[in-house]
Amino acid sequence: MKKLAIFASGGGSNAQKIHEYLQEHPFAKIDCIVVNNLNAGVISKAKNWDCEVINISKNDFYKDSKISNLLISRGVDLVVLAGFLWLIPQHLLQAFPQKIINIHPALLPKYGGRGMYGMNVHKAVFDAKERTSGITIHTIDEEYDKGQIIFQKSVEIESCKSPEEIADIVLKIEHENFAKTIHKYLQK
Ligand code: GAR
């Protein structure tokens, strides 16, 4: 069975959906959850998931290969970024080539890059009066939101009256598609 490391430092709803999907499709197991702050919503969610929660400091993340070595020693096959905003360091990219994937709440290459995360993305999309938004699931490389696109799905947002409404619609399609896409990606 494949092992996933999920990096999640936001609310953790995508990690939750991946956990639920794995109950029905046990192609993989969540080996560990990596957070960069102790307020991450995923910590309480993961209490009953039979996986380790690792809280990493910025220093440990960037200074040396500690986290890469740890994930390798645990036999992790795929690193899944589900609301994790730190740029991924070179040692981790080298340890997991094409094996780090991210979900982004817009249709890249638009609305990506430094500072483009969460509500910042939805506000920018709303202000630009876009008729559609969507999600992008992609591999990670040295730059923010520039890796190879694995999956995209668009959704009409013409009726949305606020960035929050866009966020709700987009999060729903993240939940419907992230675990499925991970499943397909690992079957390749
Ligand atoms: C998700 O909407 C994800 O697309 C976004 O953070 C949210 C995390 O939600 N990620 C980015 O904006 C990355 N640039 P969650 O913690 O409830 O899964």
PDB file of C-alpha atoms and ligand atoms in Angstrom:
ATOM      1  CA  MET A   1       0.000   0.000   0.000  1.00  0.00           C
ATOM      2  CA  LYS A   2       1.285   3.468  -0.930  1.00  0.00           C
ATOM      3  CA  LYS A   3       2.107   5.943   1.825  1.00  0.00           C
ATOM      4  CA  LEU A   4       1.072   9.593   1.720  1.00  0.00           C
ATOM      5  CA  ALA A   5       2.509  12.492   3.679  1.00  0.00           C
ATOM      6  CA  ILE A   6      -0.041  15.298   3.753  1.00  0.00           C
ATOM      7  CA  PHE A   7       1.269  18.803   4.422  1.00  0.00           C
ATOM      8  CA  ALA A   8      -1.641  20.891   5.659  1.00  0.00           C
ATOM      9  CA  SER A   9      -1.535  24.068   7.665  1.00  0.00           C
ATOM     10  CA  GLY A  10      -4.980  25.542   7.060  1.00  0.00           C
ATOM     11  CA  GLY A  11      -8.411  24.264   8.004  1.00  0.00           C
ATOM     12  CA  GLY A  12      -7.614  20.740   6.857  1.00  0.00           C
ATOM     13  CA  SER A  13     -10.823  20.074   4.953  1.00  0.00           C
ATOM     14  CA  ASN A  14      -8.995  18.602   1.949  1.00  0.00           C
ATOM     15  CA  ALA A  15      -6.968  16.311   4.212  1.00  0.00           C
ATOM     16  CA  GLN A  16     -10.255  15.226   5.792  1.00  0.00           C
ATOM     17  CA  LYS A  17     -11.736  14.405   2.375  1.00  0.00           C
ATOM     18  CA  ILE A  18      -8.642  12.437   1.394  1.00  0.00           C
ATOM     19  CA  HIS A  19      -8.924  10.474   4.631  1.00  0.00           C
ATOM     20  CA  GLU A  20     -12.608   9.728   3.891  1.00  0.00           C
ATOM     21  CA  TYR A  21     -11.862   8.658   0.306  1.00  0.00           C
ATOM     22  CA  LEU A  22      -9.185   6.261   1.555  1.00  0.00           C
ATOM     23  CA  GLN A  23     -11.713   4.522   3.793  1.00  0.00           C
ATOM     24  CA  GLU A  24     -13.589   3.464   0.647  1.00  0.00           C
ATOM     25  CA  HIS A  25     -10.618   3.153  -1.711  1.00  0.00           C
ATOM     26  CA  PRO A  26      -7.730   1.814   0.357  1.00  0.00           C
ATOM     27  CA  PHE A  27      -5.052   2.217  -2.309  1.00  0.00           C
ATOM     28  CA  ALA A  28      -2.927   4.230   0.103  1.00  0.00           C
ATOM     29  CA  LYS A  29      -2.563   5.192   3.732  1.00  0.00           C
ATOM     30  CA  ILE A  30      -1.908   8.558   5.304  1.00  0.00           C
ATOM     31  CA  ASP A  31       1.442   7.897   6.928  1.00  0.00           C
ATOM     32  CA  CYS A  32       1.864  11.331   8.437  1.00  0.00           C
ATOM     33  CA  ILE A  33       0.500  14.840   8.519  1.00  0.00           C
ATOM     34  CA  VAL A  34       3.044  17.654   8.429  1.00  0.00           C
ATOM     35  CA  VAL A  35       2.023  21.059   9.803  1.00  0.00           C
ATOM     36  CA  ASN A  36       3.938  24.290  10.238  1.00  0.00           C
ATOM     37  CA  ASN A  37       1.838  25.628  13.103  1.00  0.00           C
ATOM     38  CA  LEU A  38       0.017  24.124  16.046  1.00  0.00           C
ATOM     39  CA  ASN A  39      -3.238  25.928  15.160  1.00  0.00           C
ATOM     40  CA  ALA A  40      -3.664  23.913  11.968  1.00  0.00           C
ATOM     41  CA  GLY A  41      -7.221  22.563  11.841  1.00  0.00           C
ATOM     42  CA  VAL A  42      -5.992  19.210  10.601  1.00  0.00           C
ATOM     43  CA  ILE A  43      -4.390  18.366  13.966  1.00  0.00           C
ATOM     44  CA  SER A  44      -7.668  17.708  15.762  1.00  0.00           C
ATOM     45  CA  LYS A  45      -9.167  16.069  12.666  1.00  0.00           C
ATOM     46  CA  ALA A  46      -6.264  13.607  12.412  1.00  0.00           C
ATOM     47  CA  LYS A  47      -6.495  12.405  16.020  1.00  0.00           C
ATOM     48  CA  ASN A  48      -8.302   9.213  15.011  1.00  0.00           C
ATOM     49  CA  TRP A  49      -6.550   8.614  11.710  1.00  0.00           C
ATOM     50  CA  ASP A  50      -3.769   6.378  13.004  1.00  0.00           C
ATOM     51  CA  CYS A  51      -1.055   8.592  11.579  1.00  0.00           C
ATOM     52  CA  GLU A  52       1.678  10.722  13.029  1.00  0.00           C
ATOM     53  CA  VAL A  53       1.407  14.524  13.147  1.00  0.00           C
ATOM     54  CA  ILE A  54       4.744  16.261  12.629  1.00  0.00           C
ATOM     55  CA  ASN A  55       5.070  19.956  13.431  1.00  0.00           C
ATOM     56  CA  ILE A  56       8.024  21.431  11.571  1.00  0.00           C
ATOM     57  CA  SER A  57       9.757  24.738  12.297  1.00  0.00           C
ATOM     58  CA  LYS A  58      10.865  27.005   9.459  1.00  0.00           C
ATOM     59  CA  ASN A  59      14.466  26.477  10.454  1.00  0.00           C
ATOM     60  CA  ASP A  60      14.212  22.692  10.299  1.00  0.00           C
ATOM     61  CA  PHE A  61      12.295  22.873   7.022  1.00  0.00           C
ATOM     62  CA  TYR A  62      14.893  24.924   5.153  1.00  0.00           C
ATOM     63  CA  LYS A  63      18.197  24.490   6.992  1.00  0.00           C
ATOM     64  CA  ASP A  64      19.036  20.905   6.179  1.00  0.00           C
ATOM     65  CA  SER A  65      17.447  17.722   4.835  1.00  0.00           C
ATOM     66  CA  LYS A  66      15.845  16.660   8.111  1.00  0.00           C
ATOM     67  CA  ILE A  67      12.273  16.433   6.829  1.00  0.00           C
ATOM     68  CA  SER A  68      13.338  14.794   3.536  1.00  0.00           C
ATOM     69  CA  ASN A  69      15.318  12.147   5.418  1.00  0.00           C
ATOM     70  CA  LEU A  70      12.456  11.547   7.798  1.00  0.00           C
ATOM     71  CA  LEU A  71       9.909  11.061   4.994  1.00  0.00           C
ATOM     72  CA  ILE A  72      12.287   8.757   3.100  1.00  0.00           C
ATOM     73  CA  SER A  73      12.932   6.685   6.213  1.00  0.00           C
ATOM     74  CA  ARG A  74       9.172   6.341   6.727  1.00  0.00           C
ATOM     75  CA  GLY A  75       8.798   5.030   3.172  1.00  0.00           C
ATOM     76  CA  VAL A  76       6.585   7.886   1.965  1.00  0.00           C
ATOM     77  CA  ASP A  77       5.637   7.552  -1.734  1.00  0.00           C
ATOM     78  CA  LEU A  78       3.859  10.850  -2.346  1.00  0.00           C
ATOM     79  CA  VAL A  79       3.849  14.243  -0.638  1.00  0.00           C
ATOM     80  CA  VAL A  80       0.470  15.956  -0.893  1.00  0.00           C
ATOM     81  CA  LEU A  81       0.241  19.698  -0.255  1.00  0.00           C
ATOM     82  CA  ALA A  82      -3.267  20.494   0.922  1.00  0.00           C
ATOM     83  CA  GLY A  83      -3.184  24.092   2.062  1.00  0.00           C
ATOM     84  CA  PHE A  84       0.549  24.329   2.788  1.00  0.00           C
ATOM     85  CA  LEU A  85       2.036  27.675   1.832  1.00  0.00           C
ATOM     86  CA  TRP A  86       5.804  27.501   2.348  1.00  0.00           C
ATOM     87  CA  LEU A  87       7.932  27.213  -0.761  1.00  0.00           C
ATOM     88  CA  ILE A  88       9.248  23.643  -1.004  1.00  0.00           C
ATOM     89  CA  PRO A  89      13.042  23.491  -0.507  1.00  0.00           C
ATOM     90  CA  GLN A  90      15.430  21.946  -2.999  1.00  0.00           C
ATOM     91  CA  HIS A  91      16.301  18.971  -0.780  1.00  0.00           C
ATOM     92  CA  LEU A  92      12.653  17.898  -0.682  1.00  0.00           C
ATOM     93  CA  LEU A  93      12.249  18.355  -4.465  1.00  0.00           C
ATOM     94  CA  GLN A  94      15.296  16.171  -5.012  1.00  0.00           C
ATOM     95  CA  ALA A  95      14.112  13.528  -2.559  1.00  0.00           C
ATOM     96  CA  PHE A  96      10.653  13.317  -4.199  1.00  0.00           C
ATOM     97  CA  PRO A  97      10.973  14.190  -7.909  1.00  0.00           C
ATOM     98  CA  GLN A  98       7.493  14.474  -9.481  1.00  0.00           C
ATOM     99  CA  LYS A  99       6.189  13.086  -6.206  1.00  0.00           C
ATOM    100  CA  ILE A 100       5.040  16.303  -4.560  1.00  0.00           C
ATOM    101  CA  ILE A 101       1.641  17.536  -5.648  1.00  0.00           C
ATOM    102  CA  ASN A 102      -0.315  20.621  -4.717  1.00  0.00           C
ATOM    103  CA  ILE A 103      -3.877  21.807  -5.017  1.00  0.00           C
ATOM    104  CA  HIS A 104      -4.454  25.423  -6.019  1.00  0.00           C
ATOM    105  CA  PRO A 105      -7.857  27.147  -5.851  1.00  0.00           C
ATOM    106  CA  ALA A 106      -7.826  28.693  -9.342  1.00  0.00           C
ATOM    107  CA  LEU A 107      -7.088  27.878 -12.952  1.00  0.00           C
ATOM    108  CA  LEU A 108      -3.323  28.210 -13.238  1.00  0.00           C
ATOM    109  CA  PRO A 109      -1.336  29.818 -14.765  1.00  0.00           C
ATOM    110  CA  LYS A 110      -3.689  32.680 -13.879  1.00  0.00           C
ATOM    111  CA  TYR A 111      -3.920  33.666 -10.214  1.00  0.00           C
ATOM    112  CA  GLY A 112      -0.811  31.820  -9.088  1.00  0.00           C
ATOM    113  CA  GLY A 113       2.543  32.812  -7.651  1.00  0.00           C
ATOM    114  CA  ARG A 114       3.799  34.270  -4.385  1.00  0.00           C
ATOM    115  CA  GLY A 115       1.029  35.580  -2.133  1.00  0.00           C
ATOM    116  CA  MET A 116      -1.676  33.879  -4.186  1.00  0.00           C
ATOM    117  CA  TYR A 117      -3.325  31.530  -1.752  1.00  0.00           C
ATOM    118  CA  GLY A 118      -6.709  31.026  -0.153  1.00  0.00           C
ATOM    119  CA  MET A 119      -8.953  34.094  -0.111  1.00  0.00           C
ATOM    120  CA  ASN A 120      -6.322  36.239  -1.856  1.00  0.00           C
ATOM    121  CA  VAL A 121      -6.925  34.128  -4.947  1.00  0.00           C
ATOM    122  CA  HIS A 122     -10.718  34.354  -4.764  1.00  0.00           C
ATOM    123  CA  LYS A 123     -10.606  38.142  -4.191  1.00  0.00           C
ATOM    124  CA  ALA A 124      -8.387  38.582  -7.250  1.00  0.00           C
ATOM    125  CA  VAL A 125     -10.688  36.393  -9.362  1.00  0.00           C
ATOM    126  CA  PHE A 126     -13.757  38.307  -8.113  1.00  0.00           C
ATOM    127  CA  ASP A 127     -12.167  41.721  -8.717  1.00  0.00           C
ATOM    128  CA  ALA A 128     -11.230  40.688 -12.260  1.00  0.00           C
ATOM    129  CA  LYS A 129     -14.911  39.816 -12.870  1.00  0.00           C
ATOM    130  CA  GLU A 130     -13.988  36.372 -14.157  1.00  0.00           C
ATOM    131  CA  ARG A 131     -16.894  34.234 -15.353  1.00  0.00           C
ATOM    132  CA  THR A 132     -15.173  31.001 -14.416  1.00  0.00           C
ATOM    133  CA  SER A 133     -12.739  29.835 -11.793  1.00  0.00           C
ATOM    134  CA  GLY A 134     -11.715  26.353 -10.781  1.00  0.00           C
ATOM    135  CA  ILE A 135      -8.984  24.197  -9.370  1.00  0.00           C
ATOM    136  CA  THR A 136      -5.557  23.049 -10.477  1.00  0.00           C
ATOM    137  CA  ILE A 137      -3.697  20.017  -9.181  1.00  0.00           C
ATOM    138  CA  HIS A 138      -0.052  20.090 -10.190  1.00  0.00           C
ATOM    139  CA  THR A 139       3.402  18.827  -9.374  1.00  0.00           C
ATOM    140  CA  ILE A 140       5.744  21.113  -7.513  1.00  0.00           C
ATOM    141  CA  ASP A 141       9.014  22.623  -8.670  1.00  0.00           C
ATOM    142  CA  GLU A 142      11.255  25.486  -7.498  1.00  0.00           C
ATOM    143  CA  GLU A 143       8.719  28.233  -8.196  1.00  0.00           C
ATOM    144  CA  TYR A 144       5.302  28.837  -6.704  1.00  0.00           C
ATOM    145  CA  ASP A 145       2.506  27.258  -8.778  1.00  0.00           C
ATOM    146  CA  LYS A 146       4.690  26.518 -11.817  1.00  0.00           C
ATOM    147  CA  GLY A 147       4.876  22.716 -11.905  1.00  0.00           C
ATOM    148  CA  GLN A 148       3.290  20.352 -14.401  1.00  0.00           C
ATOM    149  CA  ILE A 149      -0.493  20.426 -14.422  1.00  0.00           C
ATOM    150  CA  ILE A 150      -2.055  17.047 -13.654  1.00  0.00           C
ATOM    151  CA  PHE A 151      -5.719  18.033 -13.453  1.00  0.00           C
ATOM    152  CA  GLN A 152      -7.911  21.111 -13.834  1.00  0.00           C
ATOM    153  CA  LYS A 153     -11.626  21.618 -13.468  1.00  0.00           C
ATOM    154  CA  SER A 154     -13.446  24.843 -14.088  1.00  0.00           C
ATOM    155  CA  VAL A 155     -16.690  26.077 -12.630  1.00  0.00           C
ATOM    156  CA  GLU A 156     -18.998  28.965 -13.522  1.00  0.00           C
ATOM    157  CA  ILE A 157     -18.964  31.757 -10.979  1.00  0.00           C
ATOM    158  CA  GLU A 158     -21.042  34.377 -12.788  1.00  0.00           C
ATOM    159  CA  SER A 159     -23.750  34.239 -10.133  1.00  0.00           C
ATOM    160  CA  CYS A 160     -21.294  34.733  -7.230  1.00  0.00           C
ATOM    161  CA  LYS A 161     -21.786  37.980  -5.322  1.00  0.00           C
ATOM    162  CA  SER A 162     -18.606  37.802  -3.246  1.00  0.00           C
ATOM    163  CA  PRO A 163     -15.162  36.164  -3.079  1.00  0.00           C
ATOM    164  CA  GLU A 164     -16.527  34.034  -0.231  1.00  0.00           C
ATOM    165  CA  GLU A 165     -19.172  32.558  -2.527  1.00  0.00           C
ATOM    166  CA  ILE A 166     -16.478  31.720  -5.058  1.00  0.00           C
ATOM    167  CA  ALA A 167     -14.395  30.137  -2.292  1.00  0.00           C
ATOM    168  CA  ASP A 168     -17.293  27.867  -1.280  1.00  0.00           C
ATOM    169  CA  ILE A 169     -17.886  26.657  -4.827  1.00  0.00           C
ATOM    170  CA  VAL A 170     -14.217  26.092  -5.527  1.00  0.00           C
ATOM    171  CA  LEU A 171     -13.586  24.247  -2.242  1.00  0.00           C
ATOM    172  CA  LYS A 172     -16.432  21.897  -3.096  1.00  0.00           C
ATOM    173  CA  ILE A 173     -14.780  20.882  -6.357  1.00  0.00           C
ATOM    174  CA  GLU A 174     -11.458  20.503  -4.564  1.00  0.00           C
ATOM    175  CA  HIS A 175     -13.139  18.034  -2.209  1.00  0.00           C
ATOM    176  CA  GLU A 176     -14.703  16.119  -5.103  1.00  0.00           C
ATOM    177  CA  ASN A 177     -11.507  15.800  -7.101  1.00  0.00           C
ATOM    178  CA  PHE A 178      -8.322  15.871  -5.044  1.00  0.00           C
ATOM    179  CA  ALA A 179      -8.339  12.312  -3.670  1.00  0.00           C
ATOM    180  CA  LYS A 180      -9.524  10.877  -7.006  1.00  0.00           C
ATOM    181  CA  THR A 181      -6.690  12.645  -8.801  1.00  0.00           C
ATOM    182  CA  ILE A 182      -4.118  11.396  -6.274  1.00  0.00           C
ATOM    183  CA  HIS A 183      -5.478   7.878  -6.809  1.00  0.00           C
ATOM    184  CA  LYS A 184      -5.089   8.126 -10.607  1.00  0.00           C
ATOM    185  CA  TYR A 185      -1.674   9.740 -10.331  1.00  0.00           C
ATOM    186  CA  LEU A 186      -0.343   6.923  -8.186  1.00  0.00           C
ATOM    187  CA  GLN A 187      -1.669   4.321 -10.620  1.00  0.00           C
ATOM    188  CA  LYS A 188       0.475   5.687 -13.452  1.00  0.00           C
TER     189      LYS A 188
HETATM  190  C1  GAR B   1      -7.517  25.127  -0.318  1.00  0.00           C
HETATM  191  O1  GAR B   1      -8.528  25.906  -0.919  1.00  0.00           O
HETATM  192  C2  GAR B   1      -6.298  25.079  -1.215  1.00  0.00           C
HETATM  193  O2  GAR B   1      -6.616  25.122  -2.578  1.00  0.00           O
HETATM  194  C3  GAR B   1      -5.587  26.331  -0.796  1.00  0.00           C
HETATM  195  O3  GAR B   1      -5.709  26.348   0.603  1.00  0.00           O
HETATM  196  C4  GAR B   1      -6.986  25.804   0.935  1.00  0.00           C
HETATM  197  C5  GAR B   1      -6.815  24.834   2.074  1.00  0.00           C
HETATM  198  O4  GAR B   1      -8.058  24.441   2.561  1.00  0.00           O
HETATM  199  N1  GAR B   1      -4.222  26.309  -1.202  1.00  0.00           N
HETATM  200  C6  GAR B   1      -3.620  27.363  -1.747  1.00  0.00           C
HETATM  201  O5  GAR B   1      -4.158  28.444  -1.859  1.00  0.00           O
HETATM  202  C7  GAR B   1      -2.183  27.101  -2.218  1.00  0.00           C
HETATM  203  N2  GAR B   1      -1.715  28.174  -3.038  1.00  0.00           N
HETATM  204  P1  GAR B   1      -8.180  23.255   3.578  1.00  0.00           P
HETATM  205  O6  GAR B   1      -7.119  23.482   4.659  1.00  0.00           O
HETATM  206  O7  GAR B   1      -9.560  23.361   4.135  1.00  0.00           O
HETATM  207  O8  GAR B   1      -7.933  21.990   2.847  1.00  0.00           O
END
